[in-house]
């Protein structure tokens, strides 16, 4: 195999620190595996003294397989592992841990759930809160943050500290550690015991790290200890693809690497072997807007193939129809479904498209859990209003929405399994103002009964005041209401094409059944259009990539306001764009849920203008 001049320079590097800036599709895995081969065959380094670190087990397995394919007759003593595997090996050697001491993901979820319950914090969506808390605990441990100085974004500070303490107490009681503890404990061990540190420094004389831009502070500090004193540290990464800020990864660590290691040699792998010329040109224009980065000149080896398509749609519904149409057209040209991907900034965006794909029997694969929007508490509230309006008198339905928004209706008023308004009026016969509230409630239900589904949801939100209730409830829970309001928008959109409640209920029922079927088959299926968040898409590549909802507030995400946050949003979009080999479609609706929305600033930054949006670049 032929290697370009820069790749050769990296492969042949022997002693001291080196930083390899590897643009997307530039052959970084090849460089790492060939350098390992070069160290052994040309520089006669003992394979047992070489450590290759990756960020995921899958990447580690792939890297090892690539190396063994190159070196079938070579020693297999080179160690390929994740940060967690390396640090756990160090702990096992000293403290005699085994796999039984590592908490499983299911038990971790249970401990977090128990800790949330013990804290007294109530939540409508426990799974979402558990995921947020898990990420924040990882951030606290990986950054070495004092828990008393950390301010949670997912719940009130005192609640987070209570949950954190409860989780740690359960780990200790069961003699368990999690993946983040491995890093904390390994760092502490190596800093406190110089003899143990020397032992591992001799063991790992040459360290190579892939995807270095994803490293967090404690991982970096530990690696620096292991690399001393020769500092044969070979890092490969791309600061432009640092997108895991929520886990503590910061491009600043890579940017200051030459300052920490003054003898660092630096090369840039600038030849892209993946993307078409048009895709690479557009992506390079975008990322050049970031200020905190290494400047790189990237060149697409494959040349030009197809324009970057920027498409404007009127609504989300039209956008989904366009996506389905394009997917089917590409399939007719011979591109298999699994070579197509739809990339989202946030996983909730996939909900409306999933319904359309199920409708057209287009196979798809989604690694994230597929939530049924109609099982969310918000959907259950809206449907409770409608069912009562249509004549249901179930006590549970009334209790669900009696004070959403606040009507000051007492639980004591709903004593019977079947509720009648006569009994409610009787209960409040001495309170005239409550009679007026009940009359208004009854009139609202009468209006809902006569409306089509979309108008009914709108009436419940605006006239009855459900949106206001959600905002007030979010304030009470000390969370931001934005995601709840967006889910409500999404729910209302599903009602748009149904003229009657019967039609909408039939759609809800069919959607639930198909989703349940899909969930059962999910682990078995491998063929299908990939539905991924941009975070999950990193490291993957496809012939065709669609990025929908390229609007302000979605990408860049509305919560990103600080300069560093906006730069990470730009990096994320850059990662999404560079997943495409041949065809890239960027799509934006002019209207989201009956509200006008602007195209993303990123579309202008890659070369569009007011007249050019909706055309090809």
XYZ file of C-alpha atoms in Angstrom:
617
model
C 0.000 0.000 0.000
C 1.247 3.505 -0.828
C 1.292 6.195 1.868
C 1.473 9.904 1.276
C 4.437 11.911 2.508
C 2.782 13.147 5.709
C 1.495 9.691 6.607
C 5.034 8.330 6.126
C 6.459 10.968 8.456
C 3.995 9.984 11.183
C 4.541 6.241 10.639
C 8.326 6.565 10.847
C 8.329 8.693 14.025
C 10.194 6.934 16.831
C 11.137 8.910 19.948
C 9.486 11.768 21.840
C 6.032 13.319 21.609
C 4.186 13.681 18.310
C 0.796 15.214 17.539
C -0.957 14.003 14.386
C -3.829 16.259 13.348
C -6.044 13.885 11.419
C -8.866 15.424 9.376
C -11.965 13.300 8.661
C -11.305 10.320 6.402
C -7.542 10.916 6.388
C -6.424 7.377 7.238
C -5.581 7.809 10.934
C -6.230 4.148 11.823
C -3.811 3.078 9.097
C -1.185 5.482 10.425
C -1.509 4.173 13.990
C -1.318 0.479 13.045
C 1.584 1.055 10.606
C 3.498 3.057 13.207
C 3.166 0.153 15.658
C 4.531 -2.152 12.954
C 7.365 0.304 12.263
C 8.324 0.519 15.961
C 8.617 -3.263 16.147
C 10.170 -4.118 12.784
C 12.352 -1.090 12.055
C 13.184 0.229 15.530
C 13.150 -3.173 17.297
C 10.907 -2.072 20.153
C 9.580 -4.845 22.400
C 5.866 -5.263 21.409
C 4.987 -5.700 25.079
C 6.049 -2.104 25.774
C 3.594 -0.613 23.249
C 0.148 0.589 24.371
C -2.569 1.747 21.953
C -5.511 3.512 23.627
C -8.922 4.064 22.029
C -12.167 5.496 23.394
C -14.493 2.569 22.705
C -14.211 -1.194 22.872
C -15.403 -1.486 19.258
C -12.649 0.888 18.083
C -10.092 -1.079 20.100
C -11.171 -4.396 18.547
C -11.119 -2.884 15.043
C -7.672 -1.354 15.608
C -6.265 -4.666 16.854
C -7.774 -6.570 13.916
C -6.296 -4.055 11.453
C -2.894 -4.410 13.120
C -2.980 -8.227 13.100
C -3.978 -8.231 9.420
C -0.797 -6.261 8.711
C 1.384 -8.324 11.018
C 0.263 -11.931 10.955
C 3.745 -13.177 11.825
C 4.399 -10.557 14.467
C 4.057 -10.759 18.218
C 0.552 -10.281 19.568
C 1.858 -8.674 22.753
C 0.975 -5.118 21.715
C -1.789 -3.984 24.012
C -4.875 -2.405 22.435
C -7.430 -1.162 24.952
C -9.766 1.596 26.052
C -8.817 4.066 28.786
C -11.082 2.154 31.141
C -9.514 -1.206 30.272
C -5.999 0.160 30.831
C -6.806 1.828 34.137
C -8.743 -1.183 35.393
C -5.772 -3.412 34.562
C -3.579 -1.160 36.736
C -6.105 -1.320 39.592
C -6.521 -5.079 39.248
C -2.782 -5.600 39.451
C -2.540 -3.556 42.668
C -5.901 -4.070 44.376
C -6.785 -7.485 42.877
C -10.093 -6.303 41.455
C -11.921 -8.532 39.003
C -14.875 -8.075 36.649
C -17.290 -8.745 39.532
C -16.272 -5.395 41.013
C -17.457 -3.414 37.967
C -21.047 -2.251 38.161
C -23.267 -3.367 35.272
C -25.257 -0.780 33.316
C -28.575 -2.222 34.589
C -27.461 -2.127 38.225
C -26.081 1.385 37.764
C -29.474 2.481 36.478
C -31.149 0.837 39.470
C -28.812 2.560 41.955
C -29.456 5.937 40.320
C -33.202 5.312 40.317
C -33.125 4.379 44.016
C -31.027 7.458 44.800
C -33.485 9.708 42.956
C -36.394 8.183 44.877
C -34.549 8.572 48.196
C -33.866 12.241 47.410
C -37.624 12.871 47.238
C -37.308 14.411 43.787
C -40.324 13.733 41.583
C -39.995 13.470 37.831
C -42.382 12.673 35.009
C -39.620 11.114 32.886
C -37.288 9.119 35.136
C -35.316 7.563 32.265
C -34.380 10.975 30.873
C -33.349 12.228 34.319
C -31.245 9.103 34.953
C -29.401 9.636 31.648
C -28.731 13.296 32.478
C -27.569 12.492 36.018
C -25.313 9.701 34.720
C -23.594 12.116 32.299
C -23.171 14.724 35.012
C -21.668 12.246 37.487
C -19.232 11.207 34.758
C -18.327 14.870 34.207
C -17.775 15.470 37.941
C -15.491 12.445 38.290
C -13.639 12.851 34.979
C -12.877 16.507 35.622
C -12.051 15.995 39.293
C -14.683 18.565 40.304
C -15.506 19.104 43.973
C -19.157 18.043 44.288
C -19.890 21.097 46.478
C -18.705 23.373 43.662
C -20.725 21.682 40.909
C -24.030 23.121 39.697
C -26.279 20.616 37.975
C -28.147 21.479 34.793
C -30.656 18.633 35.196
C -32.043 19.257 38.690
C -31.567 21.518 41.748
C -28.019 21.464 43.189
C -28.977 20.025 46.579
C -30.964 17.268 44.859
C -28.029 16.389 42.580
C -25.679 16.226 45.572
C -28.142 13.995 47.392
C -28.446 11.670 44.377
C -24.648 11.638 43.932
C -24.100 10.784 47.598
C -26.753 8.056 47.493
C -25.231 6.519 44.375
C -21.701 6.559 45.838
C -22.976 5.028 49.089
C -24.573 2.147 47.181
C -21.390 1.532 45.182
C -19.348 1.391 48.393
C -21.835 -0.888 50.169
C -21.677 -3.432 47.338
C -17.870 -3.103 46.801
C -18.402 -1.867 43.240
C -16.783 0.768 41.035
C -18.011 2.375 37.823
C -15.965 3.243 34.734
C -15.265 6.773 35.941
C -13.994 5.488 39.278
C -11.348 3.531 37.377
C -9.821 6.785 36.142
C -10.077 8.553 39.515
C -8.570 5.618 41.411
C -5.787 4.959 38.876
C -4.727 8.621 38.956
C -4.714 8.631 42.759
C -2.713 5.391 42.880
C -0.054 6.616 40.449
C 0.352 10.017 42.109
C 0.632 8.577 45.612
C 2.911 5.582 44.917
C 6.034 6.441 42.914
C 7.260 2.828 42.846
C 4.022 1.653 41.218
C 4.163 4.570 38.768
C 7.718 3.624 37.716
C 6.634 0.050 37.136
C 3.903 1.104 34.691
C 6.106 3.721 33.030
C 8.558 0.954 32.177
C 5.724 -1.314 31.052
C 4.231 1.288 28.672
C 7.302 2.871 27.094
C 5.405 3.843 23.923
C 1.842 5.153 24.147
C -0.391 5.870 21.135
C -3.803 7.494 21.643
C -6.569 7.601 19.041
C -9.323 10.278 19.018
C -7.259 12.381 21.407
C -9.676 15.306 21.084
C -12.175 13.342 23.226
C -9.879 13.077 26.266
C -10.952 14.591 29.595
C -8.760 16.243 32.195
C -8.147 13.273 34.505
C -7.464 10.884 31.622
C -4.919 13.364 30.274
C -3.208 13.892 33.632
C -2.919 10.118 34.113
C -1.484 9.573 30.624
C 1.070 12.332 31.213
C 2.250 10.486 34.329
C 2.561 7.184 32.463
C 4.492 8.784 29.573
C 7.232 10.248 31.781
C 10.181 10.622 31.548
C 10.798 9.819 27.843
C 7.375 11.150 26.796
C 7.028 8.778 23.859
C 3.463 9.929 23.476
C 1.914 9.709 19.998
C -1.485 11.380 19.877
C -3.848 11.296 16.908
C -7.004 13.361 16.710
C -8.850 16.313 15.262
C -9.697 19.295 17.428
C -12.391 20.127 14.848
C -14.210 16.922 15.833
C -14.284 17.496 19.591
C -18.016 17.151 20.322
C -18.250 15.549 23.762
C -18.173 18.627 25.963
C -20.961 17.192 28.119
C -18.549 14.395 29.128
C -15.701 16.758 29.900
C -13.868 16.490 26.558
C -12.405 19.833 25.567
C -10.425 20.758 22.427
C -8.322 23.017 24.648
C -6.424 19.960 25.939
C -5.263 19.179 22.409
C -4.577 22.833 21.643
C -2.185 23.142 24.587
C -0.445 19.796 24.014
C 2.643 21.419 22.367
C 2.950 23.720 25.387
C 2.868 20.765 27.783
C 5.385 18.893 25.611
C 7.732 21.490 24.032
C 9.586 18.881 21.925
C 6.374 17.890 20.138
C 6.608 17.177 16.426
C 3.421 18.029 14.576
C 1.994 16.816 11.259
C -1.397 17.237 9.599
C -3.067 14.444 7.653
C -4.782 16.723 5.159
C -5.833 14.299 2.434
C -9.419 13.150 2.800
C -10.062 9.700 1.299
C -13.774 9.659 2.157
C -15.723 12.727 1.044
C -16.340 14.214 -2.375
C -14.684 17.531 -3.237
C -17.945 19.434 -2.892
C -18.642 18.033 0.576
C -15.093 18.714 1.773
C -15.135 22.287 0.430
C -18.445 23.087 2.136
C -17.389 21.481 5.440
C -14.033 23.310 5.401
C -15.764 26.668 4.872
C -17.949 25.948 7.874
C -15.272 24.876 10.347
C -12.972 27.759 9.346
C -15.414 30.035 11.238
C -14.222 28.579 14.557
C -11.511 30.643 16.230
C -10.084 28.130 18.741
C -8.612 25.535 16.405
C -5.541 24.422 14.491
C -5.666 25.665 10.932
C -5.718 22.767 8.444
C -5.815 22.625 4.679
C -7.872 19.584 3.682
C -8.012 18.123 0.194
C -10.495 15.547 -1.130
C -8.633 12.813 -2.995
C -11.839 11.495 -4.625
C -12.517 14.699 -6.555
C -15.986 16.023 -7.336
C -19.020 13.759 -7.554
C -22.257 15.540 -6.583
C -23.298 18.956 -5.335
C -24.208 19.518 -1.693
C -28.003 19.777 -1.802
C -29.654 22.434 0.351
C -33.412 21.980 0.323
C -36.096 24.248 1.717
C -39.467 22.794 2.800
C -42.576 24.513 4.001
C -43.286 22.279 7.017
C -41.913 19.340 9.004
C -44.461 17.105 7.262
C -43.180 18.181 3.845
C -39.612 17.625 5.024
C -40.405 14.045 6.066
C -42.147 13.339 2.763
C -39.080 14.647 0.907
C -36.778 12.425 2.975
C -38.861 9.330 2.211
C -38.970 10.204 -1.496
C -35.191 10.716 -1.692
C -34.452 7.507 0.240
C -36.631 5.496 -2.157
C -35.006 7.157 -5.181
C -31.493 6.318 -3.966
C -32.613 2.737 -3.293
C -33.805 2.490 -6.914
C -30.347 3.565 -8.123
C -28.791 0.605 -6.284
C -27.626 2.239 -3.042
C -28.600 -0.110 -0.173
C -30.562 1.299 2.758
C -27.654 0.689 5.152
C -25.490 3.085 3.104
C -27.917 5.913 3.925
C -28.113 7.817 7.197
C -30.336 10.529 8.635
C -28.450 12.527 11.252
C -30.144 14.520 13.995
C -28.828 17.045 16.484
C -31.121 15.688 19.237
C -32.748 12.252 19.250
C -36.291 13.607 19.700
C -36.118 14.885 16.094
C -36.395 11.296 14.849
C -39.931 10.851 16.221
C -41.899 12.310 13.334
C -39.718 10.683 10.665
C -40.047 7.261 12.323
C -43.822 7.436 11.830
C -43.357 8.157 8.117
C -40.784 5.365 7.650
C -43.102 2.878 9.373
C -45.915 4.014 7.099
C -43.843 3.311 3.946
C -42.313 0.087 5.329
C -38.804 1.494 4.893
C -36.450 -0.503 7.171
C -34.406 1.553 9.599
C -31.931 0.995 12.427
C -31.795 3.280 15.442
C -29.403 2.635 18.317
C -31.122 4.994 20.716
C -34.189 3.806 22.557
C -37.264 4.634 20.456
C -39.641 6.457 22.791
C -43.337 6.307 22.029
C -44.415 9.931 22.169
C -47.966 8.874 23.049
C -46.771 7.274 26.300
C -45.262 10.530 27.606
C -47.140 12.214 30.446
C -47.869 15.228 28.215
C -49.547 13.085 25.559
C -51.513 11.256 28.253
C -52.751 14.610 29.601
C -53.903 15.810 26.176
C -55.594 12.497 25.385
C -57.287 12.525 28.794
C -58.914 15.873 27.925
C -60.162 14.467 24.623
C -61.454 11.199 26.077
C -63.396 13.061 28.768
C -64.759 15.443 26.112
C -65.941 12.422 24.117
C -67.836 11.056 27.120
C -65.473 9.044 29.300
C -66.055 9.553 33.000
C -63.177 7.477 34.374
C -61.955 8.813 37.705
C -58.283 8.292 36.720
C -58.660 10.524 33.661
C -60.254 13.321 35.680
C -57.591 13.127 38.369
C -54.927 13.317 35.677
C -55.992 16.688 34.278
C -58.238 18.219 36.946
C -55.526 20.716 37.940
C -53.589 20.937 34.711
C -53.913 23.944 34.648
C -54.792 24.773 38.248
C -58.526 24.730 39.001
C -58.173 24.070 42.731
C -60.251 20.903 42.422
C -59.801 18.670 45.463
C -59.026 14.953 45.108
C -61.846 14.427 47.606
C -64.327 15.609 44.963
C -63.587 12.505 42.868
C -64.776 9.705 45.137
C -66.570 7.384 42.706
C -64.970 5.266 39.927
C -67.231 7.128 37.468
C -67.299 10.929 37.753
C -70.342 13.083 36.995
C -70.384 16.860 36.802
C -73.574 16.793 38.901
C -71.605 15.216 41.763
C -68.825 17.807 41.330
C -71.334 20.679 41.443
C -72.878 19.080 44.534
C -69.499 18.770 46.239
C -68.870 22.507 45.722
C -72.466 23.729 46.189
C -71.404 26.119 48.969
C -68.607 27.632 46.889
C -70.017 29.666 44.043
C -66.614 30.483 42.516
C -65.844 26.753 42.218
C -69.166 26.270 40.444
C -68.050 28.867 37.899
C -64.764 27.028 37.393
C -66.579 23.743 36.868
C -68.933 25.385 34.359
C -65.932 26.748 32.415
C -64.301 23.301 32.510
C -67.506 21.703 31.204
C -67.854 24.284 28.413
C -64.231 23.730 27.365
C -64.885 19.997 27.065
C -67.954 20.684 24.938
C -65.833 22.789 22.559
C -63.178 20.072 22.318
C -65.797 17.474 21.384
C -66.742 19.401 18.222
C -63.204 20.112 17.020
C -60.852 18.178 14.736
C -57.812 16.776 16.603
C -55.264 19.438 15.593
C -57.546 22.302 16.603
C -58.422 20.517 19.850
C -54.790 20.201 20.883
C -54.291 23.875 20.030
C -57.365 24.811 22.097
C -56.146 22.788 25.104
C -52.735 24.436 24.870
C -53.759 28.038 24.375
C -57.360 28.592 25.458
C -57.418 26.186 28.382
C -53.819 27.099 29.270
C -51.931 23.799 29.193
C -48.765 25.495 27.858
C -48.844 27.831 30.846
C -49.273 24.872 33.191
C -46.186 23.178 31.672
C -44.078 26.299 32.107
C -45.228 26.709 35.711
C -44.645 23.017 36.422
C -41.129 23.260 34.933
C -40.359 26.226 37.226
C -41.597 24.227 40.207
C -39.371 21.314 39.173
C -36.480 23.738 38.475
C -36.050 22.496 34.909
C -36.339 24.293 31.591
C -39.704 23.800 29.827
C -38.266 23.955 26.275
C -38.094 20.202 25.634
C -41.618 19.676 26.998
C -43.002 22.399 24.741
C -41.212 20.865 21.752
C -42.681 17.462 22.551
C -46.104 19.092 22.718
C -45.462 20.682 19.303
C -44.501 17.263 17.962
C -47.623 15.674 19.432
C -49.835 18.341 17.861
C -48.156 17.742 14.498
C -49.203 14.054 14.589
C -52.835 15.190 14.731
C -52.557 17.377 11.639
C -53.544 14.798 9.032
C -56.449 13.294 11.013
C -59.876 14.811 10.419
C -61.585 12.963 13.262
C -60.636 11.619 16.664
C -61.309 8.105 15.386
C -58.655 8.584 12.693
C -56.142 9.985 15.171
C -56.745 7.231 17.728
C -56.348 4.623 14.972
C -53.039 6.228 13.971
C -51.864 6.251 17.607
C -52.784 2.596 18.019
C -51.119 1.525 14.739
C -48.010 3.589 15.516
C -47.693 1.927 18.924
C -48.030 -1.587 17.482
C -45.488 -0.987 14.707
C -43.079 0.634 17.159
C -43.399 -2.318 19.534
C -42.707 -4.725 16.665
C -39.728 -2.631 15.627
C -38.332 -2.626 19.166
C -38.533 -6.436 19.355
C -36.662 -6.850 16.068
C -34.215 -4.003 16.679
C -31.327 -6.143 17.934
C -31.711 -8.650 15.090
C -31.863 -6.154 12.230
C -28.784 -4.761 10.543
C -30.181 -3.698 7.159
C -31.933 -0.373 7.045
C -31.503 3.383 6.926
C -29.443 4.511 9.914
C -31.106 7.057 12.189
C -28.409 8.585 14.379
C -27.601 11.639 16.415
C -24.495 13.483 15.263
C -22.779 12.300 18.445
C -23.454 8.645 17.609
C -22.498 9.100 13.942
C -18.912 10.067 14.760
C -16.465 7.575 13.274
C -19.017 6.237 10.761
C -19.418 6.952 7.043
C -22.167 6.487 4.449
C -22.716 7.009 0.736
C -25.723 9.242 1.456
C -26.288 11.508 4.448
C -29.392 13.584 5.183
C -29.360 16.258 7.891
C -32.915 17.551 8.490
C -34.122 20.506 10.590
C -31.099 22.668 9.776
C -32.682 25.598 11.604
C -31.642 28.065 14.256
C -32.530 26.581 17.624
C -31.967 23.028 16.417
C -28.452 23.323 15.019
C -26.953 25.325 16.601
C -29.020 24.097 19.532
C -31.003 26.741 21.374
C -29.181 26.091 24.670
C -25.829 27.014 23.122
C -25.237 30.712 23.725
C -21.623 31.144 24.843
C -18.861 31.347 22.183
C -17.340 27.995 23.221
C -20.765 26.331 23.062
C -21.429 27.687 19.583
C -18.019 26.478 18.421
C -18.880 22.973 19.640
C -22.201 23.153 17.772
C -20.276 24.057 14.617
C -17.894 21.149 15.168
C -20.878 18.846 15.566
C -22.377 19.967 12.264
C -18.960 19.558 10.645
C -18.827 15.968 11.932
C -22.311 15.352 10.518
C -21.412 16.731 7.087
C -18.193 14.727 6.819
C -19.954 11.400 7.401
C -21.061 11.559 3.741
C -18.940 10.024 1.003
C -20.903 11.031 -2.110
C -24.266 12.665 -1.443
C -25.101 15.208 1.261
C -28.569 16.718 1.761
C -29.132 19.608 4.187
C -32.845 20.273 4.666
C -34.657 22.980 6.580
C -38.367 23.761 7.027
C -39.592 27.349 6.950
C -42.173 26.509 9.579
C -41.947 24.226 12.589
C -45.227 23.459 14.323
C -47.032 26.505 12.911
C -44.187 28.813 13.938
C -41.908 30.517 11.471
C -38.287 29.439 11.861
C -35.027 30.629 10.387
C -32.524 28.549 8.440
C -29.382 27.790 10.437
C -26.497 30.249 10.279
C -24.382 27.226 9.300
C -26.059 27.132 5.884
C -24.844 30.663 5.172
C -21.397 29.835 6.502
C -20.881 26.948 4.086
C -21.559 29.212 1.124
C -25.285 29.854 0.896
C -26.933 33.251 0.846
C -30.520 34.469 1.071
C -31.119 33.651 -2.593
C -28.916 30.583 -2.692
C -30.593 28.604 0.071
C -32.714 25.872 -1.437
C -30.269 25.306 -4.296
C -27.124 23.252 -4.804
C -23.611 24.185 -3.705
